[in-house]
Short mmCIF file of C-alpha atoms in Angstrom, two decimals:
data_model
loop_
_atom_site.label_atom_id
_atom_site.label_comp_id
_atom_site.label_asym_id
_atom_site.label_seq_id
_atom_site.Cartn_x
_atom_site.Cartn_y
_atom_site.Cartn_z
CA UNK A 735 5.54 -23.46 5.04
CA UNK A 736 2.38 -23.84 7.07
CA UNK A 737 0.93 -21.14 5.36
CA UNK A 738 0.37 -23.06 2.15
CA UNK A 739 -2.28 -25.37 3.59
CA UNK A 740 -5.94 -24.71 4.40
CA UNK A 741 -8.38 -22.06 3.06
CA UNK A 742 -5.15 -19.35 2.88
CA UNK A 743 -2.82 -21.77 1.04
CA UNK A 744 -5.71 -22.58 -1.46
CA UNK A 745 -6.33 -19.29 -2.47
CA UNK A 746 -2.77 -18.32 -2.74
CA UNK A 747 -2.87 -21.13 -5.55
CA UNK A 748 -5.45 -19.84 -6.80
CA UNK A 749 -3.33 -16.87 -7.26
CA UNK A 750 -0.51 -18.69 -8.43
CA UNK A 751 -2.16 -20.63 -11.30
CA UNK A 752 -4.18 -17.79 -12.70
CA UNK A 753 -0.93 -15.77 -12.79
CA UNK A 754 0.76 -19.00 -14.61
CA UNK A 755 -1.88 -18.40 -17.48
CA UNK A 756 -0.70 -14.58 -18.04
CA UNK A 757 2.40 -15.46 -17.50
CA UNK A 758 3.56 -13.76 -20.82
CA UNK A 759 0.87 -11.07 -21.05
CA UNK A 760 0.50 -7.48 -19.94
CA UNK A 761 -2.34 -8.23 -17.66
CA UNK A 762 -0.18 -10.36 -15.47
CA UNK A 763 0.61 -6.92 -13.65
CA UNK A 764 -2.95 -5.77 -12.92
CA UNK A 765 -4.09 -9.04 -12.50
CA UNK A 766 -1.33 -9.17 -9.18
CA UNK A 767 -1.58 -5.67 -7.86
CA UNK A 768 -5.91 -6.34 -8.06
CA UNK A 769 -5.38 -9.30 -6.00
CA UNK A 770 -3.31 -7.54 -3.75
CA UNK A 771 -5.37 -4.49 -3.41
CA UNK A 772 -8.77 -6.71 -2.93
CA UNK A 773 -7.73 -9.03 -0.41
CA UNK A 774 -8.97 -8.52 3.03
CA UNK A 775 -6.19 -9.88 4.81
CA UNK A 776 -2.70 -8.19 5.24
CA UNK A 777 -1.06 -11.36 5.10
CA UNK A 778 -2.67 -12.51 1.98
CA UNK A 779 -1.29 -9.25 0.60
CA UNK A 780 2.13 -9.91 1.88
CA UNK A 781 2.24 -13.37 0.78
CA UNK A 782 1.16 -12.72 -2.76
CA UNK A 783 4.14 -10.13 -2.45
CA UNK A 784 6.65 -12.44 -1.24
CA UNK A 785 5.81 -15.57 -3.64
CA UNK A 786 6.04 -13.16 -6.89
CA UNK A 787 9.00 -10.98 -5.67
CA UNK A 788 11.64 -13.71 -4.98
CA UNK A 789 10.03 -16.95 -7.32
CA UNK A 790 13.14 -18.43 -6.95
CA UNK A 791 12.57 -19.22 -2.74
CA UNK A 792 9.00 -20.36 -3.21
CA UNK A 793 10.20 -23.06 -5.75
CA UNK A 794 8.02 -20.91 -8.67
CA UNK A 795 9.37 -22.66 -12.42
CA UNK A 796 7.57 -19.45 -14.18
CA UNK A 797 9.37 -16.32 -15.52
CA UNK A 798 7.68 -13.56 -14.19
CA UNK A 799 10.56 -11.48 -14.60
CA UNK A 800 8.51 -8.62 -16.61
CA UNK A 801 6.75 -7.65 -12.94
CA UNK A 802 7.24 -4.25 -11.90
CA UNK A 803 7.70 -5.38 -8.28
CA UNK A 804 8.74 -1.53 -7.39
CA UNK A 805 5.05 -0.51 -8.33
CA UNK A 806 3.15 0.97 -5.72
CA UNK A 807 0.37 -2.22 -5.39
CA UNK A 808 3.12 -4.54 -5.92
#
């Protein structure tokens, strides 16, 4: 996955990480859809989408099975 490398793959571990702490809180949603909605890239968007939809490809150990993935941001 070329995409996790460089500036792009950073940030989407950024993303990753920060949704690790809030894991198991309410703000996990809002925190995703926010980061979604603010980036300035479609493919940002799209990955953020793609990591937190299907964990399970992307190798993702946390249970973020209490995301509303059908939301409109998300």
């Amino acid at each position: 996955m070329t995409w996790t490398v460089g500036e792009a793959g950073a940030a989407l571990k950024t993303v990753l990480e920060v949704a690790n702490r809030f894991a198991n809180s309410p703000t996990l949603q809002h925190l995703l859809e926010n980061a979604i909605l603010v980036s300035t890239d479609d493919t940002f968007a799209t990955r953020i989408l793609a990591w937190f939809s299907a964990p399970a490809k992307y190798k993702i150990s946390t249970d973020f099975s209490r995301l509303d993935t059908a939301s409109q941001a998300l």
